[in-house]
CSV table of C-alpha atoms in Angstrom, one decimal:
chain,number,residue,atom,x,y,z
A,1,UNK,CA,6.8,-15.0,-5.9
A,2,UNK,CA,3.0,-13.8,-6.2
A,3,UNK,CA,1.8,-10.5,-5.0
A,4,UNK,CA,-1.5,-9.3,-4.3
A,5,UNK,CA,-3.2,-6.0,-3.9
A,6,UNK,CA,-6.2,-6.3,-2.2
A,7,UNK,CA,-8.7,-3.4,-2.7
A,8,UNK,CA,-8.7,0.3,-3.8
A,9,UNK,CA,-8.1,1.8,-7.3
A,10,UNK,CA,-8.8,5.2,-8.1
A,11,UNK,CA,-7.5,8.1,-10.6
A,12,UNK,CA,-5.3,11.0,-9.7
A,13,UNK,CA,-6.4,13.6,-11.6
A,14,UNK,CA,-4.2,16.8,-11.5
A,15,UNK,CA,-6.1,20.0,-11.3
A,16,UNK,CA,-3.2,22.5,-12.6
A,17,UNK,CA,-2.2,20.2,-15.4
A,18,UNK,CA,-5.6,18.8,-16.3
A,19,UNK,CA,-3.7,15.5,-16.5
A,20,UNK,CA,-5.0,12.0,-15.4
A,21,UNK,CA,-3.5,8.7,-13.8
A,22,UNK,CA,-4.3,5.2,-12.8
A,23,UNK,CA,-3.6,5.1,-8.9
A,24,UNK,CA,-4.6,3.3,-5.9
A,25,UNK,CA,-2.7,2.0,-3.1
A,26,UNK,CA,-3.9,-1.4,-4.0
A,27,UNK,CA,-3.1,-0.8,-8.0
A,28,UNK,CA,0.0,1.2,-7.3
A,29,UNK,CA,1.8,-2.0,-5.2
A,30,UNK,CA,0.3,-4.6,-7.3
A,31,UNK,CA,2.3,-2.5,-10.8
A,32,UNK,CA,4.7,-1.8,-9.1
A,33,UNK,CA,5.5,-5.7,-7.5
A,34,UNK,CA,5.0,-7.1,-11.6
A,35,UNK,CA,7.8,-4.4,-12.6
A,36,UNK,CA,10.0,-5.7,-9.6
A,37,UNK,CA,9.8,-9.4,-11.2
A,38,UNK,CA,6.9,-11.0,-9.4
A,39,UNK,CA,3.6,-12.3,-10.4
A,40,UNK,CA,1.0,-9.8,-9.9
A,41,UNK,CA,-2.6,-9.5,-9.3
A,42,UNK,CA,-4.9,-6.9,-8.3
A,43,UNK,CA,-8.2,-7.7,-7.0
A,44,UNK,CA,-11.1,-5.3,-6.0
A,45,UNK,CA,-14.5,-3.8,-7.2
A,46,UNK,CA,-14.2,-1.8,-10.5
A,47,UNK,CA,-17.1,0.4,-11.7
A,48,UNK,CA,-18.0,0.0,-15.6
A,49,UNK,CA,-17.5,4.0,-16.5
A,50,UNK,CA,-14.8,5.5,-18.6
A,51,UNK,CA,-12.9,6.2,-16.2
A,52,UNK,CA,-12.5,2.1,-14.7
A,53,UNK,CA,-10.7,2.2,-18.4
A,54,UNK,CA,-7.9,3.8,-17.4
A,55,UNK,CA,-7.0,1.4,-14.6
A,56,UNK,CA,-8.1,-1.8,-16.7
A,57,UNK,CA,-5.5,-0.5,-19.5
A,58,UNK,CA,-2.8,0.1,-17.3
A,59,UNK,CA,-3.2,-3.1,-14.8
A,60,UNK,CA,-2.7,-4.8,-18.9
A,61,UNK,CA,0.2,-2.5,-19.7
A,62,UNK,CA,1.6,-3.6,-16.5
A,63,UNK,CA,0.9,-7.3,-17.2
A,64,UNK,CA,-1.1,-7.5,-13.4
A,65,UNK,CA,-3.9,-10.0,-13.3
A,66,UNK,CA,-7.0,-8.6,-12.7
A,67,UNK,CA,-9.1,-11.4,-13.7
A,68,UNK,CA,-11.3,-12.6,-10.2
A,69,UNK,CA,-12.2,-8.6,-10.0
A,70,UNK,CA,-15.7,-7.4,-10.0
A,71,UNK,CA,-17.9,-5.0,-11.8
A,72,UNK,CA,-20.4,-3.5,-10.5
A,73,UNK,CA,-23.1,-2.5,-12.9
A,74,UNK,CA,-23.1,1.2,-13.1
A,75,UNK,CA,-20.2,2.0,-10.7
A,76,UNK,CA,-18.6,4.8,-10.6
A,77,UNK,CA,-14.7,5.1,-10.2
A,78,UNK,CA,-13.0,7.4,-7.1
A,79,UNK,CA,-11.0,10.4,-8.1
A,80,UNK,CA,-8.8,11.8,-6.0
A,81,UNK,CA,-8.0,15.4,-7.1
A,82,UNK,CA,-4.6,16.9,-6.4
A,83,UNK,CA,-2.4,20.0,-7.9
A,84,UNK,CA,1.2,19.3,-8.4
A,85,UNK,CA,4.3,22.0,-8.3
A,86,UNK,CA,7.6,21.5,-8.9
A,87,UNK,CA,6.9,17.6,-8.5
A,88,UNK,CA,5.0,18.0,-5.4
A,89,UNK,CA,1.8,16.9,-5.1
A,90,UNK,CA,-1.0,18.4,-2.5
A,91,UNK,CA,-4.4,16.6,-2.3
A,92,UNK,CA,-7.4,19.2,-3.0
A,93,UNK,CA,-10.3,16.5,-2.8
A,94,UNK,CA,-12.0,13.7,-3.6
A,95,UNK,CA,-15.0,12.2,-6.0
A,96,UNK,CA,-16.7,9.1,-5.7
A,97,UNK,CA,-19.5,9.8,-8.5
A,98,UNK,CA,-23.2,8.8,-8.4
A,99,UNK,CA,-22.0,5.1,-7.6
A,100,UNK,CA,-18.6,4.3,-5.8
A,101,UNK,CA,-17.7,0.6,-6.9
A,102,UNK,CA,-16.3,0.1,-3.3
A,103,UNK,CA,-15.7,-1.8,-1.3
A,104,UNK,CA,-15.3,-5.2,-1.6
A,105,UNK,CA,-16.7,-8.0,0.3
A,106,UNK,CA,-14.5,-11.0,0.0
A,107,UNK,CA,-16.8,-14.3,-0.4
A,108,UNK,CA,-15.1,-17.6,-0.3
A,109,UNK,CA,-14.7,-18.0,-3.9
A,110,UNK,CA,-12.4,-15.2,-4.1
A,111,UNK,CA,-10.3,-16.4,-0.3
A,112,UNK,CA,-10.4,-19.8,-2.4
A,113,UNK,CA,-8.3,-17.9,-5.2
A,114,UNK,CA,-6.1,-16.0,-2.5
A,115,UNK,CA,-4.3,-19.1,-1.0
A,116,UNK,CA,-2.1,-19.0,-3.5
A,117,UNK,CA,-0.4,-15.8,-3.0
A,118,UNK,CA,3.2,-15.4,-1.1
A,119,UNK,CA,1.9,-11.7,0.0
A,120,UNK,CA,-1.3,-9.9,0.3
A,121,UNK,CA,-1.3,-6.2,0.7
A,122,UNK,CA,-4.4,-3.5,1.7
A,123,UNK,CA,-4.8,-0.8,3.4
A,124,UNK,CA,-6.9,2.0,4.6
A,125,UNK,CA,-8.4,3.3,1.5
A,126,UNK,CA,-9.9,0.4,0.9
A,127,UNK,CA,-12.4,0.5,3.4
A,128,UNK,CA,-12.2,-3.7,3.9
A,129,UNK,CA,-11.4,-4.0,7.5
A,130,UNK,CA,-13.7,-5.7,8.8
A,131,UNK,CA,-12.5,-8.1,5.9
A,132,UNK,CA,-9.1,-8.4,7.2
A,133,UNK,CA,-9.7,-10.9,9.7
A,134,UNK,CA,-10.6,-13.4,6.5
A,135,UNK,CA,-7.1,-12.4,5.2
A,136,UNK,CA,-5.1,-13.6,8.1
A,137,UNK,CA,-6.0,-17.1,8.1
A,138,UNK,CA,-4.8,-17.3,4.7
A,139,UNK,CA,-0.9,-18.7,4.6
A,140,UNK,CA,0.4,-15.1,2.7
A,141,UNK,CA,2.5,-12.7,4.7
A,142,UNK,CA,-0.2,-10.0,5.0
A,143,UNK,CA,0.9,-5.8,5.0
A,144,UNK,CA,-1.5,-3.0,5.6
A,145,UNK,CA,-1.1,0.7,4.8
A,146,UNK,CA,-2.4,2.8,7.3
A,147,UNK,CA,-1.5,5.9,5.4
A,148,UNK,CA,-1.7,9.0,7.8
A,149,UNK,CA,-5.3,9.8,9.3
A,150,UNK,CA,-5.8,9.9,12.8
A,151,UNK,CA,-8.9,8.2,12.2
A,152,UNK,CA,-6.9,4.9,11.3
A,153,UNK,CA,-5.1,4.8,14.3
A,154,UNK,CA,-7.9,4.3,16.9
A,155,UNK,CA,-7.8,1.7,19.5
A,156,UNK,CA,-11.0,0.4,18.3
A,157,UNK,CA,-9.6,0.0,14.1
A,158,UNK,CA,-6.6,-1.5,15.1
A,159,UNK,CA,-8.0,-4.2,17.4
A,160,UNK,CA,-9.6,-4.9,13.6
A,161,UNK,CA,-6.8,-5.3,11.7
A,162,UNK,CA,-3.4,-5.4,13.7
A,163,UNK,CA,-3.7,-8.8,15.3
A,164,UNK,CA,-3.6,-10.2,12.1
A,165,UNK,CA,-0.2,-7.9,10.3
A,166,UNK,CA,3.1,-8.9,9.3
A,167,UNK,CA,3.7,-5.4,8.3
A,168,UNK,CA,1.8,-2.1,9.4
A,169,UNK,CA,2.7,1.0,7.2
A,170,UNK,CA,1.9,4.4,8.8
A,171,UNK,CA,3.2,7.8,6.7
A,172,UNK,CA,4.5,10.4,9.5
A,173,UNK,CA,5.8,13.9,10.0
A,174,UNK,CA,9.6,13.4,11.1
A,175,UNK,CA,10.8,12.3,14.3
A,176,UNK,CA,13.6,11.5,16.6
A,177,UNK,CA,14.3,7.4,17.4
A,178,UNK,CA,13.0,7.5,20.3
A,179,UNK,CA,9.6,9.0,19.2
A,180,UNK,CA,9.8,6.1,16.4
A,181,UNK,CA,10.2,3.8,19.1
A,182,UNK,CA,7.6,4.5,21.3
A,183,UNK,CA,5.2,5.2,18.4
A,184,UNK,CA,5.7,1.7,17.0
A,185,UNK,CA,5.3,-0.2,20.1
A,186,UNK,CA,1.6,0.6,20.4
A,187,UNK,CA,1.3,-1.3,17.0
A,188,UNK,CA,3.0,-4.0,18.3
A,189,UNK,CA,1.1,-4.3,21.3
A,190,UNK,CA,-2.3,-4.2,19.3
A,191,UNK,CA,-0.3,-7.6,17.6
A,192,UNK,CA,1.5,-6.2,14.2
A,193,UNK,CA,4.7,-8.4,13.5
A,194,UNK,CA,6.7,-5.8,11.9
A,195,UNK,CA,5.8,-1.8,12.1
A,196,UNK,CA,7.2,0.8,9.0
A,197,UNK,CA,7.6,4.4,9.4
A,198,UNK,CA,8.2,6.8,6.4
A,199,UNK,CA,8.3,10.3,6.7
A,200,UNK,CA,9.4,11.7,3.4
A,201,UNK,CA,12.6,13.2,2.7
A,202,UNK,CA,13.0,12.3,6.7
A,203,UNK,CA,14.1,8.3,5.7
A,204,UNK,CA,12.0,5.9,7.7
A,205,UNK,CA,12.5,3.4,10.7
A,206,UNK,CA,11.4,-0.1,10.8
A,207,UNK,CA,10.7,-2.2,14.1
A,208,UNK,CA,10.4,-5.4,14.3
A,209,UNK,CA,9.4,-5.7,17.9
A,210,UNK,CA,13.2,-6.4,19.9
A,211,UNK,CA,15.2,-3.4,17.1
A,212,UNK,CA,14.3,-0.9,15.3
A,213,UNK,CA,16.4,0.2,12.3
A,214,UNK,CA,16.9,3.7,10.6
A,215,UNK,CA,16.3,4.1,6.5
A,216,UNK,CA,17.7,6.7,5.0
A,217,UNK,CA,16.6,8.5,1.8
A,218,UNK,CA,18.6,8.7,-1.9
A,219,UNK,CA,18.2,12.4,-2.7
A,220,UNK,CA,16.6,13.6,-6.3
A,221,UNK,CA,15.1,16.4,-7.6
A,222,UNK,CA,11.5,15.0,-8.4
A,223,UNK,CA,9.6,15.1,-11.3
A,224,UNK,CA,6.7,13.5,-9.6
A,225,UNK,CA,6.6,12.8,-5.8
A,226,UNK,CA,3.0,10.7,-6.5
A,227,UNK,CA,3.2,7.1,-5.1
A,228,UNK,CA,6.4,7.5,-3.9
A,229,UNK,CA,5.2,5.4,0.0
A,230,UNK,CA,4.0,2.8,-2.2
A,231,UNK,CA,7.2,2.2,-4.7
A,232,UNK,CA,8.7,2.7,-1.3
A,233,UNK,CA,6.7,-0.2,0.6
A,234,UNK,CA,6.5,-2.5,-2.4
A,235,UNK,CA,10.6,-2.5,-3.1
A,236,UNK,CA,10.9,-2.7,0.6
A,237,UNK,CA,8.2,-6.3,0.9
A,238,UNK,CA,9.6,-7.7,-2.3
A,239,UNK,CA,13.0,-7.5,-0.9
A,240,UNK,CA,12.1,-8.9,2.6
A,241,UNK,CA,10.3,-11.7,0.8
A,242,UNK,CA,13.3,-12.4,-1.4
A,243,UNK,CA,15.8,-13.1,1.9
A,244,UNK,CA,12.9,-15.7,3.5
A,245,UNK,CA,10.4,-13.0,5.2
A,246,UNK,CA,7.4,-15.8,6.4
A,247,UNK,CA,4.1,-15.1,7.9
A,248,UNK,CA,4.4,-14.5,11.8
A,249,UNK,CA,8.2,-14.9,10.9
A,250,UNK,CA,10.2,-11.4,12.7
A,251,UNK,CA,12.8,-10.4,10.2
A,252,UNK,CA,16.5,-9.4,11.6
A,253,UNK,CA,18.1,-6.5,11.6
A,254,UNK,CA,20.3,-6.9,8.9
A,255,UNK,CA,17.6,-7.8,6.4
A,256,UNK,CA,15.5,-4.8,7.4
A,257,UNK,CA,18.6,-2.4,6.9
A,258,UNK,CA,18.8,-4.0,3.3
A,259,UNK,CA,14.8,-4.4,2.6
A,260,UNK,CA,15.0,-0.5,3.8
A,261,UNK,CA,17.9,0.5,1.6
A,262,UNK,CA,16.0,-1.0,-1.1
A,263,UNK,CA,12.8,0.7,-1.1
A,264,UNK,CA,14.5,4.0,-1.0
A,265,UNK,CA,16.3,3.3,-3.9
A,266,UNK,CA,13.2,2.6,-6.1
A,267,UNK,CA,11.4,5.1,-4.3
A,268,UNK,CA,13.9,7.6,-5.7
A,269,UNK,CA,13.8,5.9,-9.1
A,270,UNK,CA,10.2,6.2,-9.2
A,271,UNK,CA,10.1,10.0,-8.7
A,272,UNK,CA,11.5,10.8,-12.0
A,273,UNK,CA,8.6,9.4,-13.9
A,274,UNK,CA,4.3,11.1,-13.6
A,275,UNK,CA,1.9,9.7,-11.6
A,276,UNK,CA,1.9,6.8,-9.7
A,277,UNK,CA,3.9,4.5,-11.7
Protein backbone atom coordinates (compact mmCIF):
# COMPACT_ATOMS: atom_id res chain seq x y z
CA UNK A 1 0.00 0.00 0.00
CA UNK A 2 1.45 3.55 -0.86
CA UNK A 3 0.55 6.64 1.06
CA UNK A 4 1.01 10.12 0.21
CA UNK A 5 0.99 13.35 2.10
CA UNK A 6 0.43 15.98 -0.11
CA UNK A 7 1.55 19.53 1.16
CA UNK A 8 2.34 21.23 4.59
CA UNK A 9 5.35 20.64 6.90
CA UNK A 10 6.11 22.96 9.60
CA UNK A 11 7.85 22.90 13.24
CA UNK A 12 6.08 22.91 16.54
CA UNK A 13 8.13 24.73 18.65
CA UNK A 14 7.06 24.80 22.35
CA UNK A 15 7.34 28.07 24.01
CA UNK A 16 7.46 26.77 27.89
CA UNK A 17 9.87 24.00 27.07
CA UNK A 18 11.93 25.81 24.43
CA UNK A 19 11.70 22.40 22.65
CA UNK A 20 11.27 21.79 18.81
CA UNK A 21 9.49 19.17 16.53
CA UNK A 22 9.06 18.12 12.92
CA UNK A 23 5.14 18.51 12.24
CA UNK A 24 2.77 19.06 9.56
CA UNK A 25 -0.41 17.51 8.80
CA UNK A 26 1.02 16.44 5.54
CA UNK A 27 4.46 15.14 7.38
CA UNK A 28 2.66 13.87 10.46
CA UNK A 29 0.30 11.27 8.15
CA UNK A 30 2.92 10.44 5.79
CA UNK A 31 5.34 9.17 9.36
CA UNK A 32 2.91 8.11 10.69
CA UNK A 33 1.43 5.74 7.52
CA UNK A 34 5.52 4.22 7.02
CA UNK A 35 5.30 3.31 10.86
CA UNK A 36 1.87 1.56 10.25
CA UNK A 37 3.60 -0.74 7.44
CA UNK A 38 3.03 1.22 4.22
CA UNK A 39 5.16 2.81 1.69
CA UNK A 40 5.45 6.41 2.37
CA UNK A 41 6.04 9.62 0.63
CA UNK A 42 5.75 13.11 1.48
CA UNK A 43 5.73 15.65 -1.18
CA UNK A 44 5.56 19.54 -0.78
CA UNK A 45 7.82 22.74 -0.96
CA UNK A 46 10.62 22.80 1.61
CA UNK A 47 12.65 25.95 2.29
CA UNK A 48 16.63 25.48 2.38
CA UNK A 49 17.04 27.09 6.21
CA UNK A 50 18.02 25.24 9.25
CA UNK A 51 15.06 24.72 10.28
CA UNK A 52 13.79 22.55 6.71
CA UNK A 53 16.60 20.21 8.54
CA UNK A 54 14.68 19.04 11.08
CA UNK A 55 11.82 17.78 8.82
CA UNK A 56 14.44 16.33 6.13
CA UNK A 57 16.08 14.31 9.15
CA UNK A 58 13.05 13.02 10.51
CA UNK A 59 11.09 12.20 6.98
CA UNK A 60 14.82 9.83 6.78
CA UNK A 61 14.46 8.54 10.36
CA UNK A 62 11.08 7.66 9.39
CA UNK A 63 12.15 6.02 6.11
CA UNK A 64 9.30 8.41 4.08
CA UNK A 65 10.31 9.38 0.58
CA UNK A 66 10.72 12.77 0.04
CA UNK A 67 12.54 12.65 -3.16
CA UNK A 68 10.04 14.62 -5.98
CA UNK A 69 9.94 17.57 -3.20
CA UNK A 70 11.02 21.05 -3.89
CA UNK A 71 13.32 23.64 -2.60
CA UNK A 72 12.88 26.74 -2.89
CA UNK A 73 15.92 28.89 -2.87
CA UNK A 74 15.89 30.82 0.24
CA UNK A 75 12.63 29.56 1.83
CA UNK A 76 11.84 29.83 4.93
CA UNK A 77 10.08 27.00 7.02
CA UNK A 78 6.54 27.72 9.04
CA UNK A 79 6.60 27.48 12.82
CA UNK A 80 3.78 27.10 14.63
CA UNK A 81 4.34 28.12 18.29
CA UNK A 82 2.40 26.43 20.99
CA UNK A 83 2.91 25.92 25.09
CA UNK A 84 2.20 22.64 26.43
CA UNK A 85 0.88 21.69 30.17
CA UNK A 86 0.33 18.57 31.52
CA UNK A 87 0.48 17.07 27.92
CA UNK A 88 -1.83 19.60 26.54
CA UNK A 89 -0.96 21.70 23.95
CA UNK A 90 -2.59 25.34 23.22
CA UNK A 91 -1.43 27.13 19.96
CA UNK A 92 0.04 30.82 20.75
CA UNK A 93 1.05 31.68 17.04
CA UNK A 94 2.52 31.29 14.04
CA UNK A 95 5.86 32.22 11.87
CA UNK A 96 6.30 31.95 8.29
CA UNK A 97 9.84 33.82 8.17
CA UNK A 98 11.04 36.31 5.50
CA UNK A 99 10.17 33.55 2.80
CA UNK A 100 7.41 30.82 3.42
CA UNK A 101 8.30 27.85 1.03
CA UNK A 102 4.47 27.27 0.44
CA UNK A 103 2.55 26.28 -1.27
CA UNK A 104 2.84 24.04 -3.84
CA UNK A 105 1.73 24.11 -7.35
CA UNK A 106 1.46 20.59 -8.66
CA UNK A 107 2.77 20.53 -12.50
CA UNK A 108 2.31 17.44 -14.45
CA UNK A 109 5.55 15.92 -13.72
CA UNK A 110 4.82 15.67 -10.19
CA UNK A 111 0.63 14.23 -11.00
CA UNK A 112 2.79 11.97 -13.39
CA UNK A 113 4.64 10.64 -10.10
CA UNK A 114 1.22 10.59 -8.03
CA UNK A 115 -0.58 7.79 -10.05
CA UNK A 116 1.03 5.42 -8.31
CA UNK A 117 -0.25 6.01 -4.90
CA UNK A 118 -3.30 3.83 -3.25
CA UNK A 119 -4.11 7.16 -1.01
CA UNK A 120 -3.34 10.79 -1.27
CA UNK A 121 -4.03 12.89 1.76
CA UNK A 122 -4.00 17.06 2.24
CA UNK A 123 -5.71 19.34 3.91
CA UNK A 124 -6.19 22.89 4.89
CA UNK A 125 -2.89 24.00 5.95
CA UNK A 126 -1.60 23.45 2.90
CA UNK A 127 -3.15 26.12 1.12
CA UNK A 128 -3.43 23.75 -2.37
CA UNK A 129 -7.05 23.88 -3.04
CA UNK A 130 -7.37 25.14 -5.87
CA UNK A 131 -4.94 22.15 -6.65
CA UNK A 132 -7.29 19.63 -5.49
CA UNK A 133 -9.31 19.34 -8.51
CA UNK A 134 -5.83 17.88 -10.27
CA UNK A 135 -5.85 15.27 -7.34
CA UNK A 136 -9.19 13.75 -8.00
CA UNK A 137 -8.67 12.60 -11.40
CA UNK A 138 -5.89 10.61 -10.22
CA UNK A 139 -7.02 6.67 -9.39
CA UNK A 140 -5.88 7.22 -5.29
CA UNK A 141 -8.65 7.31 -2.73
CA UNK A 142 -8.19 11.03 -1.81
CA UNK A 143 -8.76 12.44 2.18
CA UNK A 144 -8.70 16.08 3.15
CA UNK A 145 -8.29 17.58 6.60
CA UNK A 146 -10.33 20.42 7.13
CA UNK A 147 -9.04 20.89 10.70
CA UNK A 148 -11.38 23.38 12.63
CA UNK A 149 -11.62 27.06 11.10
CA UNK A 150 -14.72 28.40 10.10
CA UNK A 151 -13.02 29.77 7.28
CA UNK A 152 -12.68 26.18 5.76
CA UNK A 153 -16.14 25.38 5.84
CA UNK A 154 -17.57 28.03 3.42
CA UNK A 155 -19.87 27.16 0.67
CA UNK A 156 -17.57 28.71 -1.67
CA UNK A 157 -14.12 26.29 -0.37
CA UNK A 158 -15.97 23.38 -0.35
CA UNK A 159 -17.53 23.58 -3.81
CA UNK A 160 -13.31 23.52 -4.30
CA UNK A 161 -12.44 20.60 -2.80
CA UNK A 162 -15.48 18.27 -1.66
CA UNK A 163 -16.74 17.13 -5.01
CA UNK A 164 -13.64 15.45 -5.44
CA UNK A 165 -13.23 13.52 -1.38
CA UNK A 166 -13.43 10.10 -0.32
CA UNK A 167 -12.85 11.32 3.17
CA UNK A 168 -13.44 14.91 4.65
CA UNK A 169 -11.84 15.34 8.21
CA UNK A 170 -13.31 18.25 10.28
CA UNK A 171 -11.96 18.56 14.32
CA UNK A 172 -15.24 19.67 16.46
CA UNK A 173 -16.34 20.64 19.86
CA UNK A 174 -18.60 17.56 21.15
CA UNK A 175 -21.95 16.87 20.02
CA UNK A 176 -25.04 14.78 20.19
CA UNK A 177 -25.75 12.13 17.03
CA UNK A 178 -28.01 13.98 15.72
CA UNK A 179 -25.96 17.24 15.58
CA UNK A 180 -23.27 14.78 13.90
CA UNK A 181 -25.73 13.85 11.58
CA UNK A 182 -26.91 16.94 10.31
CA UNK A 183 -23.49 18.49 10.40
CA UNK A 184 -22.14 15.76 8.01
CA UNK A 185 -24.82 15.89 5.55
CA UNK A 186 -23.87 19.28 4.29
CA UNK A 187 -20.47 17.66 3.38
CA UNK A 188 -22.09 15.16 1.60
CA UNK A 189 -24.21 17.23 -0.27
CA UNK A 190 -21.19 19.56 -1.42
CA UNK A 191 -20.15 15.64 -2.84
CA UNK A 192 -17.56 14.12 -0.04
CA UNK A 193 -17.86 10.15 -0.11
CA UNK A 194 -17.22 9.55 3.49
CA UNK A 195 -17.37 12.51 6.29
CA UNK A 196 -15.04 12.11 9.91
CA UNK A 197 -15.78 13.88 13.04
CA UNK A 198 -13.33 13.89 16.00
CA UNK A 199 -13.85 15.83 18.90
CA UNK A 200 -11.18 14.85 21.43
CA UNK A 201 -11.73 12.97 24.42
CA UNK A 202 -15.54 13.18 22.95
CA UNK A 203 -14.79 9.88 20.34
CA UNK A 204 -15.77 10.72 16.83
CA UNK A 205 -18.62 9.74 14.34
CA UNK A 206 -18.12 8.69 10.78
CA UNK A 207 -20.86 8.92 7.92
CA UNK A 208 -20.74 7.41 5.08
CA UNK A 209 -23.73 9.01 3.46
CA UNK A 210 -26.95 6.13 4.37
CA UNK A 211 -25.11 5.44 8.50
CA UNK A 212 -23.33 7.10 10.60
CA UNK A 213 -21.29 5.27 13.19
CA UNK A 214 -20.08 6.31 16.80
CA UNK A 215 -16.06 5.99 17.80
CA UNK A 216 -15.21 5.91 21.01
CA UNK A 217 -11.99 6.99 22.72
CA UNK A 218 -9.20 4.59 24.76
CA UNK A 219 -8.50 6.75 27.81
CA UNK A 220 -4.68 7.73 28.86
CA UNK A 221 -3.13 10.15 30.75
CA UNK A 222 -1.07 11.99 27.96
CA UNK A 223 2.31 12.91 27.78
CA UNK A 224 1.83 14.78 24.60
CA UNK A 225 -1.64 15.41 23.06
CA UNK A 226 0.29 16.91 19.65
CA UNK A 227 -0.83 15.15 16.41
CA UNK A 228 -3.10 13.12 18.09
CA UNK A 229 -6.26 13.92 14.87
CA UNK A 230 -3.60 12.93 12.55
CA UNK A 231 -2.32 9.33 14.28
CA UNK A 232 -5.99 9.33 14.58
CA UNK A 233 -6.90 9.83 10.79
CA UNK A 234 -3.92 7.96 9.52
CA UNK A 235 -4.66 4.43 11.67
CA UNK A 236 -8.25 5.12 10.80
CA UNK A 237 -7.34 5.35 6.35
CA UNK A 238 -4.80 2.64 6.71
CA UNK A 239 -7.26 0.37 8.16
CA UNK A 240 -10.17 1.24 5.80
CA UNK A 241 -7.66 0.67 2.94
CA UNK A 242 -6.56 -2.65 4.37
CA UNK A 243 -10.52 -4.24 4.24
CA UNK A 244 -10.89 -2.89 0.31
CA UNK A 245 -11.75 0.99 0.91
CA UNK A 246 -11.70 2.12 -3.19
CA UNK A 247 -12.02 5.55 -4.66
CA UNK A 248 -15.80 6.60 -4.86
CA UNK A 249 -16.25 3.22 -3.12
CA UNK A 250 -18.88 3.92 0.32
CA UNK A 251 -17.40 1.77 3.11
CA UNK A 252 -20.01 -0.28 5.43
CA UNK A 253 -20.80 0.09 8.67
CA UNK A 254 -19.01 -2.61 10.07
CA UNK A 255 -15.69 -1.57 8.52
CA UNK A 256 -16.07 1.98 9.77
CA UNK A 257 -16.75 0.72 13.38
CA UNK A 258 -13.36 -1.21 13.03
CA UNK A 259 -11.36 1.61 10.85
CA UNK A 260 -12.75 3.79 13.93
CA UNK A 261 -11.76 1.52 16.71
CA UNK A 262 -8.46 1.53 15.19
CA UNK A 263 -7.50 4.99 14.97
CA UNK A 264 -8.40 5.49 18.56
CA UNK A 265 -6.22 2.91 19.51
CA UNK A 266 -3.01 4.42 17.93
CA UNK A 267 -4.25 7.71 18.70
CA UNK A 268 -3.90 6.73 22.33
CA UNK A 269 -0.59 5.02 21.72
CA UNK A 270 0.73 8.09 20.18
CA UNK A 271 0.01 10.37 23.15
CA UNK A 272 2.63 8.85 25.29
CA UNK A 273 5.45 9.93 23.13
CA UNK A 274 6.54 14.29 22.37
CA UNK A 275 5.52 15.97 19.45
CA UNK A 276 3.91 14.85 16.58
CA UNK A 277 5.27 11.45 16.16
Amino acid sequence: MKFLGLGDNVIDYYINTGTMYPGGNAVNTAVHASKLGSEAAYLGNLGDDELSEVIRNALKEHMVDFSHCTTVKDGTTKCCDYTVTDGEHHFAGVRLGTNWSGPMILDQSQLEYMKDFDIIHSCCNAKMEADICKTGRLPAVLTYDFSVKDKYRTDKYLTLVCPYLDLALFSCEPMEEEAAFHFCRKFHEHGAKHVLITMGQAGSFVSNGEVLVKGEVFTVNPVDTMGAGDAFLTAFIINLASQGWKKGSRMTEWALKNALAGGARYAAENCMIKGGF
